[in-house]
GROMACS .gro file of N, CA and C in nm:
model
  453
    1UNK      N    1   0.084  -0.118   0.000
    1UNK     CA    2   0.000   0.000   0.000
    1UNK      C    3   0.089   0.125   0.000
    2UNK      N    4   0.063   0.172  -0.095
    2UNK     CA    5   0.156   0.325  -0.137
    2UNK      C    6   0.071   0.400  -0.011
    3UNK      N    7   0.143   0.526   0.035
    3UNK     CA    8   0.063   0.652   0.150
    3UNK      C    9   0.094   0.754   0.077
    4UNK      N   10   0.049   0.842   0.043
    4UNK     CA   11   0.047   0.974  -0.001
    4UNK      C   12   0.106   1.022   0.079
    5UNK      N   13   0.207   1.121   0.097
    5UNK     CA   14   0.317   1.233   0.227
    5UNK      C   15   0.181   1.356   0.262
    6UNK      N   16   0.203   1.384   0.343
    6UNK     CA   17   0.077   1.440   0.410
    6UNK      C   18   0.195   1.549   0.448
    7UNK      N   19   0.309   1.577   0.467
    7UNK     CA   20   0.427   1.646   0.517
    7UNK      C   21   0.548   1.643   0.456
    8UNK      N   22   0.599   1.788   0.409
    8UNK     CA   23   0.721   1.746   0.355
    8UNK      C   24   0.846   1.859   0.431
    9UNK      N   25   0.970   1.832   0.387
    9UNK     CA   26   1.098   1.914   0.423
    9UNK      C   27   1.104   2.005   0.374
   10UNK      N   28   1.128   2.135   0.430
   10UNK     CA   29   1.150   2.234   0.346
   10UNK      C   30   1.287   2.332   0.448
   11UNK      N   31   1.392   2.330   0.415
   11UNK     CA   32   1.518   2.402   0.504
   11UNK      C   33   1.509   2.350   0.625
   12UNK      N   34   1.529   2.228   0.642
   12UNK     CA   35   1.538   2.156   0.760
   12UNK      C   36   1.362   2.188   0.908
   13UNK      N   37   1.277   2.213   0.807
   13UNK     CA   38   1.182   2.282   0.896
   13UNK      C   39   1.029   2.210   0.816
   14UNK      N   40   0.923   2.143   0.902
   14UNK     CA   41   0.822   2.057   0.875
   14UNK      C   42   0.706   2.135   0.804
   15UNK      N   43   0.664   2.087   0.696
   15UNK     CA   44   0.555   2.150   0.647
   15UNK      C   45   0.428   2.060   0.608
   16UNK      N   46   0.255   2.076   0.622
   16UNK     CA   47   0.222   2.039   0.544
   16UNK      C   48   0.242   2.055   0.393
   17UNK      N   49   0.195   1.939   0.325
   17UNK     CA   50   0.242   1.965   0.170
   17UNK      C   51   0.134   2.083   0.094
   18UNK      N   52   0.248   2.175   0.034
   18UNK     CA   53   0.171   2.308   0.047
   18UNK      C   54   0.109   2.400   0.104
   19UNK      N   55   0.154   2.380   0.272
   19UNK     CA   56   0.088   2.471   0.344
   19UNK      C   57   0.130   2.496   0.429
   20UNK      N   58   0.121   2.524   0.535
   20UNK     CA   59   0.165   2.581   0.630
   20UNK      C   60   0.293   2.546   0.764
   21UNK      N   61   0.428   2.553   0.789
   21UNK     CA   62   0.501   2.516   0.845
   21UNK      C   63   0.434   2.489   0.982
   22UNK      N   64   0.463   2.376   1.046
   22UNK     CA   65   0.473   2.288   1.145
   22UNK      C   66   0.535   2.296   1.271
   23UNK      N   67   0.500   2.367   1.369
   23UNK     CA   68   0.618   2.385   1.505
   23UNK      C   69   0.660   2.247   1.527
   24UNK      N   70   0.766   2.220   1.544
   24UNK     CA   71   0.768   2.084   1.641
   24UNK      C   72   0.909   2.146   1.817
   25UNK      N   73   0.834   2.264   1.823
   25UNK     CA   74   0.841   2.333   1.983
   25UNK      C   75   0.755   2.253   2.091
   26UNK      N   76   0.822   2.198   2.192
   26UNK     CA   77   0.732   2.130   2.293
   26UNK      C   78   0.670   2.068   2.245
   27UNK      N   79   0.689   1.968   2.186
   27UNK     CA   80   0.588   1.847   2.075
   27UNK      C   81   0.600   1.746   2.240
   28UNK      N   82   0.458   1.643   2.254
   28UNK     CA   83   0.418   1.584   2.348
   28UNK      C   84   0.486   1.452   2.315
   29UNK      N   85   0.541   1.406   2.423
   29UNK     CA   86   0.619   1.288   2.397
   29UNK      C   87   0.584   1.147   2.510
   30UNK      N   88   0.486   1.074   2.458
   30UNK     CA   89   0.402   0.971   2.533
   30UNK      C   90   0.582   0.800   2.489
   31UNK      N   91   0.542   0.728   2.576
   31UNK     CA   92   0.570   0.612   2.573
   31UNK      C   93   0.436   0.442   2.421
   32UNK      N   94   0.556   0.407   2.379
   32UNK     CA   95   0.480   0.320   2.299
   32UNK      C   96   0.368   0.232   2.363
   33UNK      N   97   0.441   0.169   2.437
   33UNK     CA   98   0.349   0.083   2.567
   33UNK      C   99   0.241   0.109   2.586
   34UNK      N  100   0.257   0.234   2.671
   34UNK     CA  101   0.130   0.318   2.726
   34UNK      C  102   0.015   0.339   2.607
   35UNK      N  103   0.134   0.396   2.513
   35UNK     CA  104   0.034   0.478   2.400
   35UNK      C  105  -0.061   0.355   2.311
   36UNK      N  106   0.012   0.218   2.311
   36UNK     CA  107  -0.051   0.161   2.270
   36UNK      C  108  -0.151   0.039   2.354
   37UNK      N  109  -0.153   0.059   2.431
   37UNK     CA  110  -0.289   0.040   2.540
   37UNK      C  111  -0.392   0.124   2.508
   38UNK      N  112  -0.347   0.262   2.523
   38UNK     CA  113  -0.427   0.352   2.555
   38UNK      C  114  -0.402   0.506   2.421
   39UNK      N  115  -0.462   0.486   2.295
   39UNK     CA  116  -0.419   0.563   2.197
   39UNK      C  117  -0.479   0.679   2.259
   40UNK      N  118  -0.561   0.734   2.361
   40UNK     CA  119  -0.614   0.822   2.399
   40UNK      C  120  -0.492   0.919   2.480
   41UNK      N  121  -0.388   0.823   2.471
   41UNK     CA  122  -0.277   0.929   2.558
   41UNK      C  123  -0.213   1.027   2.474
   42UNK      N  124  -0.223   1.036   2.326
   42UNK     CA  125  -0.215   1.143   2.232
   42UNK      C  126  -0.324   1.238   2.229
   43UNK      N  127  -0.261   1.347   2.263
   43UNK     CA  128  -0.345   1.448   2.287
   43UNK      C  129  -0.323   1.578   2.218
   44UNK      N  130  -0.215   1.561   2.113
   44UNK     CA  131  -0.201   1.690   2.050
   44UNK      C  132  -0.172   1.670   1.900
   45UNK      N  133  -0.171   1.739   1.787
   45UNK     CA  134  -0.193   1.699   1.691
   45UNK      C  135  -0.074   1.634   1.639
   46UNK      N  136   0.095   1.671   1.681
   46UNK     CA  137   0.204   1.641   1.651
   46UNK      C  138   0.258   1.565   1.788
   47UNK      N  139   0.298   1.423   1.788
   47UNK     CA  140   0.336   1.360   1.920
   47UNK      C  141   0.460   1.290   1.924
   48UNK      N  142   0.570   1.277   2.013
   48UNK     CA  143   0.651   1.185   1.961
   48UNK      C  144   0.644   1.059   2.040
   49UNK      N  145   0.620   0.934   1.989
   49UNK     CA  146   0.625   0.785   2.013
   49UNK      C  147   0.755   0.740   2.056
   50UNK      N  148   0.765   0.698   2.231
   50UNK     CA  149   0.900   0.640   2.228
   50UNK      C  150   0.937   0.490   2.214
   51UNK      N  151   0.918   0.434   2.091
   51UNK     CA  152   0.973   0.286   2.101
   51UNK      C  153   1.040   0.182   2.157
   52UNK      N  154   1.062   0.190   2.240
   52UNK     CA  155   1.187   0.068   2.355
   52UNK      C  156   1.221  -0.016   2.279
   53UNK      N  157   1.311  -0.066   2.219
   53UNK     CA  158   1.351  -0.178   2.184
   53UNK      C  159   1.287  -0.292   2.236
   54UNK      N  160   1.328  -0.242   2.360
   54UNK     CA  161   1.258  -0.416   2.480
   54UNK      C  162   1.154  -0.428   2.426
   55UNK      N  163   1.032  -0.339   2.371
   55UNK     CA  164   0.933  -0.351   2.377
   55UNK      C  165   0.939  -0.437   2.209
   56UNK      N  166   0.989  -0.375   2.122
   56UNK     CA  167   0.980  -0.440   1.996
   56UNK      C  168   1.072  -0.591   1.996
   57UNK      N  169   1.157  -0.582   2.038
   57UNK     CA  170   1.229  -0.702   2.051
   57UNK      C  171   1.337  -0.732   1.932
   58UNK      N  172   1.384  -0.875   1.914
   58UNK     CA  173   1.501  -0.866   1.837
   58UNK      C  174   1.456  -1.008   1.745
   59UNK      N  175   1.515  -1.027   1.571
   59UNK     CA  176   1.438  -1.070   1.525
   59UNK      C  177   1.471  -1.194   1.577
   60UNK      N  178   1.398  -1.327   1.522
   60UNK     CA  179   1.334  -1.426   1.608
   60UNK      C  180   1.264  -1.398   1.686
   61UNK      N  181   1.245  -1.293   1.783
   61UNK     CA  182   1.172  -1.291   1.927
   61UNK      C  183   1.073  -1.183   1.900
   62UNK      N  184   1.034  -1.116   1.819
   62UNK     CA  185   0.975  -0.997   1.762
   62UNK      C  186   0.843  -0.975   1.847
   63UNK      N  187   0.813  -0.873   1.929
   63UNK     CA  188   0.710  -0.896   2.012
   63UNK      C  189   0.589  -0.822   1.926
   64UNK      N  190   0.535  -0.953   1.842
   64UNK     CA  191   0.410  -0.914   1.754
   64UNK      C  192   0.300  -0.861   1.830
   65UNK      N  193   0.302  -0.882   1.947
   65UNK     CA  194   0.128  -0.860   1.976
   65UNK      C  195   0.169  -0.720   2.039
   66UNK      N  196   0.254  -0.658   2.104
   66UNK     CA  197   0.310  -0.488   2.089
   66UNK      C  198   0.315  -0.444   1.995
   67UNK      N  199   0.318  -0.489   1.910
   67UNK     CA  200   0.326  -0.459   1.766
   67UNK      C  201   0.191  -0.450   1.640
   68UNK      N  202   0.136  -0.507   1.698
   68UNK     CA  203  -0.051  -0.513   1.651
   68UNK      C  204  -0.086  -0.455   1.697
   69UNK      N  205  -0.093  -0.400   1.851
   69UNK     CA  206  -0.143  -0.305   1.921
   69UNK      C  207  -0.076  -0.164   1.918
   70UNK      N  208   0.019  -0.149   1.895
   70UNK     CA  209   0.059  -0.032   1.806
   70UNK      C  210   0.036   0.049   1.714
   71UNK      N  211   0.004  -0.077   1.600
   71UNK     CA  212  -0.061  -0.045   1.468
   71UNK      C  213  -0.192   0.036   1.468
   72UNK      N  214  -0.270  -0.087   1.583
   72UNK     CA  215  -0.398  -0.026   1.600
   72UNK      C  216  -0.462   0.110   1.678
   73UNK      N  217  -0.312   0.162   1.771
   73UNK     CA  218  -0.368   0.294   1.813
   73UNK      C  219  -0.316   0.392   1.712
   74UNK      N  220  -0.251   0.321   1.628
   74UNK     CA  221  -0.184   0.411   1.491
   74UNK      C  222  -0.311   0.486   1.409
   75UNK      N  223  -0.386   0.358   1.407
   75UNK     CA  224  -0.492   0.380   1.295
   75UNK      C  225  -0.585   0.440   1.365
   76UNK      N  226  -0.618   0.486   1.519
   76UNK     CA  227  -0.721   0.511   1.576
   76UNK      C  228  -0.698   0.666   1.620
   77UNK      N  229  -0.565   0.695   1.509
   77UNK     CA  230  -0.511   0.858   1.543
   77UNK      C  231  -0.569   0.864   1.390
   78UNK      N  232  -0.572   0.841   1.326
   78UNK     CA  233  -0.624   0.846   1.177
   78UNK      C  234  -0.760   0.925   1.181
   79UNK      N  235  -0.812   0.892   1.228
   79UNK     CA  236  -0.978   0.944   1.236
   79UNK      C  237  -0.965   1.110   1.349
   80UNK      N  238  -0.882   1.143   1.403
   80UNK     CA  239  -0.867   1.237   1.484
   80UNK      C  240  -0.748   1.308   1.426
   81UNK      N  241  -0.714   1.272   1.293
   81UNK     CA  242  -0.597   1.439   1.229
   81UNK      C  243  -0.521   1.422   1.338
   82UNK      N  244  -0.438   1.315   1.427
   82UNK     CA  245  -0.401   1.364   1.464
   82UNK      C  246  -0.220   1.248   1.412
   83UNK      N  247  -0.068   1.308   1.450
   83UNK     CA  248   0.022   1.255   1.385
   83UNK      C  249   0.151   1.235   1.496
   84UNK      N  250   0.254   1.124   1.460
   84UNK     CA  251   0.318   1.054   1.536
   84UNK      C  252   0.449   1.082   1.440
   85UNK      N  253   0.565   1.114   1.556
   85UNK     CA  254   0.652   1.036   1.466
   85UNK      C  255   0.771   0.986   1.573
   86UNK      N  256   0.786   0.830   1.535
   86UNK     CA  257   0.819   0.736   1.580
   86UNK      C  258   0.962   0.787   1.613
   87UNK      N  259   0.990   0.766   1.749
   87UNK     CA  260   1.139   0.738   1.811
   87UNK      C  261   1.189   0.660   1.877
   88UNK      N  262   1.273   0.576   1.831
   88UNK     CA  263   1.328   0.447   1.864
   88UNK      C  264   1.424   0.480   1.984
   89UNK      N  265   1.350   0.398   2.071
   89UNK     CA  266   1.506   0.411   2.194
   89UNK      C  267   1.550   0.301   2.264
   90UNK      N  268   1.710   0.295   2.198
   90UNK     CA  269   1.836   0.207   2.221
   90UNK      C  270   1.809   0.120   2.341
   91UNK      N  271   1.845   0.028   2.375
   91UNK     CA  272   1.865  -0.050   2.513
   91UNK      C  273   2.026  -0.158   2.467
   92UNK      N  274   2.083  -0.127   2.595
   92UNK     CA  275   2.226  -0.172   2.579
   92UNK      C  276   2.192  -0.307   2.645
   93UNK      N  277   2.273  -0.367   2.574
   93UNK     CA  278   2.280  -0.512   2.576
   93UNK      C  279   2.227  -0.611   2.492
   94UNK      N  280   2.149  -0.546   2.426
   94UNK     CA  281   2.041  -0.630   2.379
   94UNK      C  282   2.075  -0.680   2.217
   95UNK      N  283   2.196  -0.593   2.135
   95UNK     CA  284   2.265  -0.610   2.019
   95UNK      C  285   2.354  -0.500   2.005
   96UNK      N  286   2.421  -0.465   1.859
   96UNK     CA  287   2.406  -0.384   1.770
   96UNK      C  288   2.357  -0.272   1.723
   97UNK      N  289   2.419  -0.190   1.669
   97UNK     CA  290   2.353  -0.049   1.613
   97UNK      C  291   2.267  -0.156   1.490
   98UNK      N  292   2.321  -0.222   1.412
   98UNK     CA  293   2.278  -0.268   1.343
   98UNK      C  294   2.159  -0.375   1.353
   99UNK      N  295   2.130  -0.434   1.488
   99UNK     CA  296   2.038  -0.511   1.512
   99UNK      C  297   1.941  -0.427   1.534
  100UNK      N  298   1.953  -0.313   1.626
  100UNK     CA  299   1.891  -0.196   1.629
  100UNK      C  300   1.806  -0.174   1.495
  101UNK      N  301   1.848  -0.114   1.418
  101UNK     CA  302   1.833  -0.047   1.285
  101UNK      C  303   1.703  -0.181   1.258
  102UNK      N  304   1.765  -0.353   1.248
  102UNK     CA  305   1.678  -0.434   1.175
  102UNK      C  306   1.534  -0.431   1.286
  103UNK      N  307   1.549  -0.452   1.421
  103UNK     CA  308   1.403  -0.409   1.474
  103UNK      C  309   1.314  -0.318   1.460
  104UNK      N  310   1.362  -0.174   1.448
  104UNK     CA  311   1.322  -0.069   1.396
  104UNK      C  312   1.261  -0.039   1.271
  105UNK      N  313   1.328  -0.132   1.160
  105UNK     CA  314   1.258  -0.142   1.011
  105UNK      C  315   1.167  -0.282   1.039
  106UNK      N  316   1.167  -0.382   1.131
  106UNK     CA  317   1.027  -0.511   1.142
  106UNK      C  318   0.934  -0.420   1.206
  107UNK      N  319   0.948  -0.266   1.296
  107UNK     CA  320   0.823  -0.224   1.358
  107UNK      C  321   0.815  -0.104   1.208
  108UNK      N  322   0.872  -0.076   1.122
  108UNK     CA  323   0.785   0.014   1.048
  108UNK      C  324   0.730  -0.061   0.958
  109UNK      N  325   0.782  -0.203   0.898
  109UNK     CA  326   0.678  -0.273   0.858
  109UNK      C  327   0.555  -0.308   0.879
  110UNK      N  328   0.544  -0.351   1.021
  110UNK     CA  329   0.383  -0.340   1.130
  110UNK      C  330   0.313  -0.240   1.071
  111UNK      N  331   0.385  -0.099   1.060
  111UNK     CA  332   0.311   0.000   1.081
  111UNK      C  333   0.314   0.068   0.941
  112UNK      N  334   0.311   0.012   0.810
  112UNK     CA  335   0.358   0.062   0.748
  112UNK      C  336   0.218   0.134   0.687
  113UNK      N  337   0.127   0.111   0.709
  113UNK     CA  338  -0.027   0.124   0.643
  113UNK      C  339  -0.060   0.267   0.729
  114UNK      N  340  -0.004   0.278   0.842
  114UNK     CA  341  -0.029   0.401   0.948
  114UNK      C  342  -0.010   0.514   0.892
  115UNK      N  343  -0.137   0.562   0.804
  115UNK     CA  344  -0.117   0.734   0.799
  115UNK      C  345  -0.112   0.809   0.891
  116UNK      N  346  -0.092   0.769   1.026
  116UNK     CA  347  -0.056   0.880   1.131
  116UNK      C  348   0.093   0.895   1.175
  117UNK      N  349   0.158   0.812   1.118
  117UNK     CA  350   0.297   0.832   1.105
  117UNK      C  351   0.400   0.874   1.013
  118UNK      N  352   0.410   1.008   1.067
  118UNK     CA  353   0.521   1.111   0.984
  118UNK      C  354   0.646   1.033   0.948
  119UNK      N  355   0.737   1.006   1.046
  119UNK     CA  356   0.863   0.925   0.973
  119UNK      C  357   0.926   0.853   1.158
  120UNK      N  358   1.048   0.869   1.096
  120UNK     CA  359   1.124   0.847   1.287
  120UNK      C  360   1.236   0.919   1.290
  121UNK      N  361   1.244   0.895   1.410
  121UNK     CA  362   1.400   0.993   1.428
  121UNK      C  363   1.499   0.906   1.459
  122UNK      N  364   1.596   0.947   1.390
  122UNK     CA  365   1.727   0.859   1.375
  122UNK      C  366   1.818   0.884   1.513
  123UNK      N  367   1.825   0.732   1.542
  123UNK     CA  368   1.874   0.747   1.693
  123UNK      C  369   2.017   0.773   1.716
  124UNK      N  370   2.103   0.817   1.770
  124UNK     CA  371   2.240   0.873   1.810
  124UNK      C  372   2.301   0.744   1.752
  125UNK      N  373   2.244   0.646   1.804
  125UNK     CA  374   2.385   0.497   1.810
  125UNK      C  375   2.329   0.417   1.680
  126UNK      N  376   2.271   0.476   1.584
  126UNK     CA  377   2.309   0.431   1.430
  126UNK      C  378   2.331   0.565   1.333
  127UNK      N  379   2.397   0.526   1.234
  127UNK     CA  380   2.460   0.553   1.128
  127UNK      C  381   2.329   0.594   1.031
  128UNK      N  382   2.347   0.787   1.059
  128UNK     CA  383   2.229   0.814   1.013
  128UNK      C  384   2.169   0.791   0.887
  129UNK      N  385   2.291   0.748   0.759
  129UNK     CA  386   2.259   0.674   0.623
  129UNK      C  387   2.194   0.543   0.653
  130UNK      N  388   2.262   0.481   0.692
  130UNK     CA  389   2.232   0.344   0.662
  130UNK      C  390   2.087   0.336   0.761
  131UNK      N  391   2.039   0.389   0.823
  131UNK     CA  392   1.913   0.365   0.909
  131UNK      C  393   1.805   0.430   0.828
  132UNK      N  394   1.832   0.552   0.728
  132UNK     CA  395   1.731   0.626   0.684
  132UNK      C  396   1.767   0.481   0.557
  133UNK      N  397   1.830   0.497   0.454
  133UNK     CA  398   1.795   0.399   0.385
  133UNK      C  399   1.719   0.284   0.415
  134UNK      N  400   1.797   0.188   0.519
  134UNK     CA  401   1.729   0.069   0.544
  134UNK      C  402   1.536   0.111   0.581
  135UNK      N  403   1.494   0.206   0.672
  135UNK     CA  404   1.353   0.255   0.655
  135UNK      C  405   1.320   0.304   0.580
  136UNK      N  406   1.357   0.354   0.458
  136UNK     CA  407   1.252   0.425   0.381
  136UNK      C  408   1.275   0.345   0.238
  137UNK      N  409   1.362   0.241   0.264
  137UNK     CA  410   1.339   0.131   0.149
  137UNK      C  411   1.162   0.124   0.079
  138UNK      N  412   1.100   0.087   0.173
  138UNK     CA  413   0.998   0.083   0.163
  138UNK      C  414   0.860   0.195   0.209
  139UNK      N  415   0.953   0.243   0.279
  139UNK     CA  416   0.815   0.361   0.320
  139UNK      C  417   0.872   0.477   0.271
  140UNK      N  418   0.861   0.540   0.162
  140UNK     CA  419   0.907   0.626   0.076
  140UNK      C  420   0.906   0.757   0.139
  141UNK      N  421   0.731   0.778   0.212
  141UNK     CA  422   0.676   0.911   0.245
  141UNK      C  423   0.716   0.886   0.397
  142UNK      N  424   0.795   0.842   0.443
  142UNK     CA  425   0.895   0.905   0.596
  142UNK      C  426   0.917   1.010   0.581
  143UNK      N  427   0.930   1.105   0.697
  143UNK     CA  428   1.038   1.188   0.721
  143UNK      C  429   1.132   1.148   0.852
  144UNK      N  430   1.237   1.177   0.783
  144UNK     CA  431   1.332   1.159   0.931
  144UNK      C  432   1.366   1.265   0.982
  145UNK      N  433   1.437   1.239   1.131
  145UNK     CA  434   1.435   1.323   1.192
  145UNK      C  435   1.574   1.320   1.292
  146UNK      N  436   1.655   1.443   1.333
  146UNK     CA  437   1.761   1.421   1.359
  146UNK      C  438   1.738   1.528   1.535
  147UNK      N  439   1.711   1.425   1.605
  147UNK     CA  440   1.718   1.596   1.726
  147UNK      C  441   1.594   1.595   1.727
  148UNK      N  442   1.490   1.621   1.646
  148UNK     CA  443   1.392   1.656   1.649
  148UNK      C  444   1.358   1.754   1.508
  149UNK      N  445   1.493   1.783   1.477
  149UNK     CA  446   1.513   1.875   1.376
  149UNK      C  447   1.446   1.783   1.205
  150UNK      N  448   1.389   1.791   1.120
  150UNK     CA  449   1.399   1.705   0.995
  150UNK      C  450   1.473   1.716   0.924
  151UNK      N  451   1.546   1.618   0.856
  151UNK     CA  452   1.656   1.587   0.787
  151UNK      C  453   1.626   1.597   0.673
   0.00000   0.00000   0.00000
């Protein structure tokens, strides 16, 4: 399923497409877990999602049913305009920058149908090429994000 970009880059600064630039000043920053129990914990139109690794897991062990339930408070921001963008956060021990990177692209697969998701932000401990490539292989209309800043 192709997504139409609902948001694009313009001088390192968020825009709808053709319209009007995007604060991302004090953007609300909920937990995945939580948020995906409870999609009601998004409360503003721009939010940032914090991913745990622990929570997504590593492949073989891929924690699908966090991962269905994810999807589904994804899609339940859909009907409320309202938008996410995914931030992955590291847990030591658990691999690799690079194992990293491959959990991170099995949860944007989950979520790949989610028009409420803008892009993700590229985490400190991968290699900001090779992580934007490996995600937007397939999800074309990402934006990434560096800081918070868009890339």
């Amino acid at each position: 399923m192709k997504i139409d970009p609902i948001f694009e880059v313009q001088n390192n600064k968020l825009y709808l497409i053709g319209g009007d630039e995007i604060s991302l000043a004090a953007v609300q920053s909920v937990n995945a877990s939580e948020f995906a129990d409870n999609p009601d914990t998004v409360t503003e139109y721009i939010t940032f999602v914090n991913v745990n690794w622990t929570d997504v897991g590593v492949e073989d062990s891929y924690n699908e049913e966090f991962l269905a339930n994810l999807r589904d408070a994804l899609k339940a921001l859909e009907e409320k305009q309202r938008f996410v963008i995914m931030n992955p956060v590291f847990a030591d021990g658990m691999g690799t920058a690079e194992d990293f990177t491959a959990s991170m692209k099995h949860c944007a697969r989950r979520i790949k149908d989610c028009v409420s998701v803008i892009g993700f932000e590229v985490p400190d401990v991968c290699n900001t090429e090779s992580f934007v490539e490996e995600l937007s292989a397939k999800h074309g209309h990402y934006i990434f994000f560096n800081g918070g800043v868009p890339l």
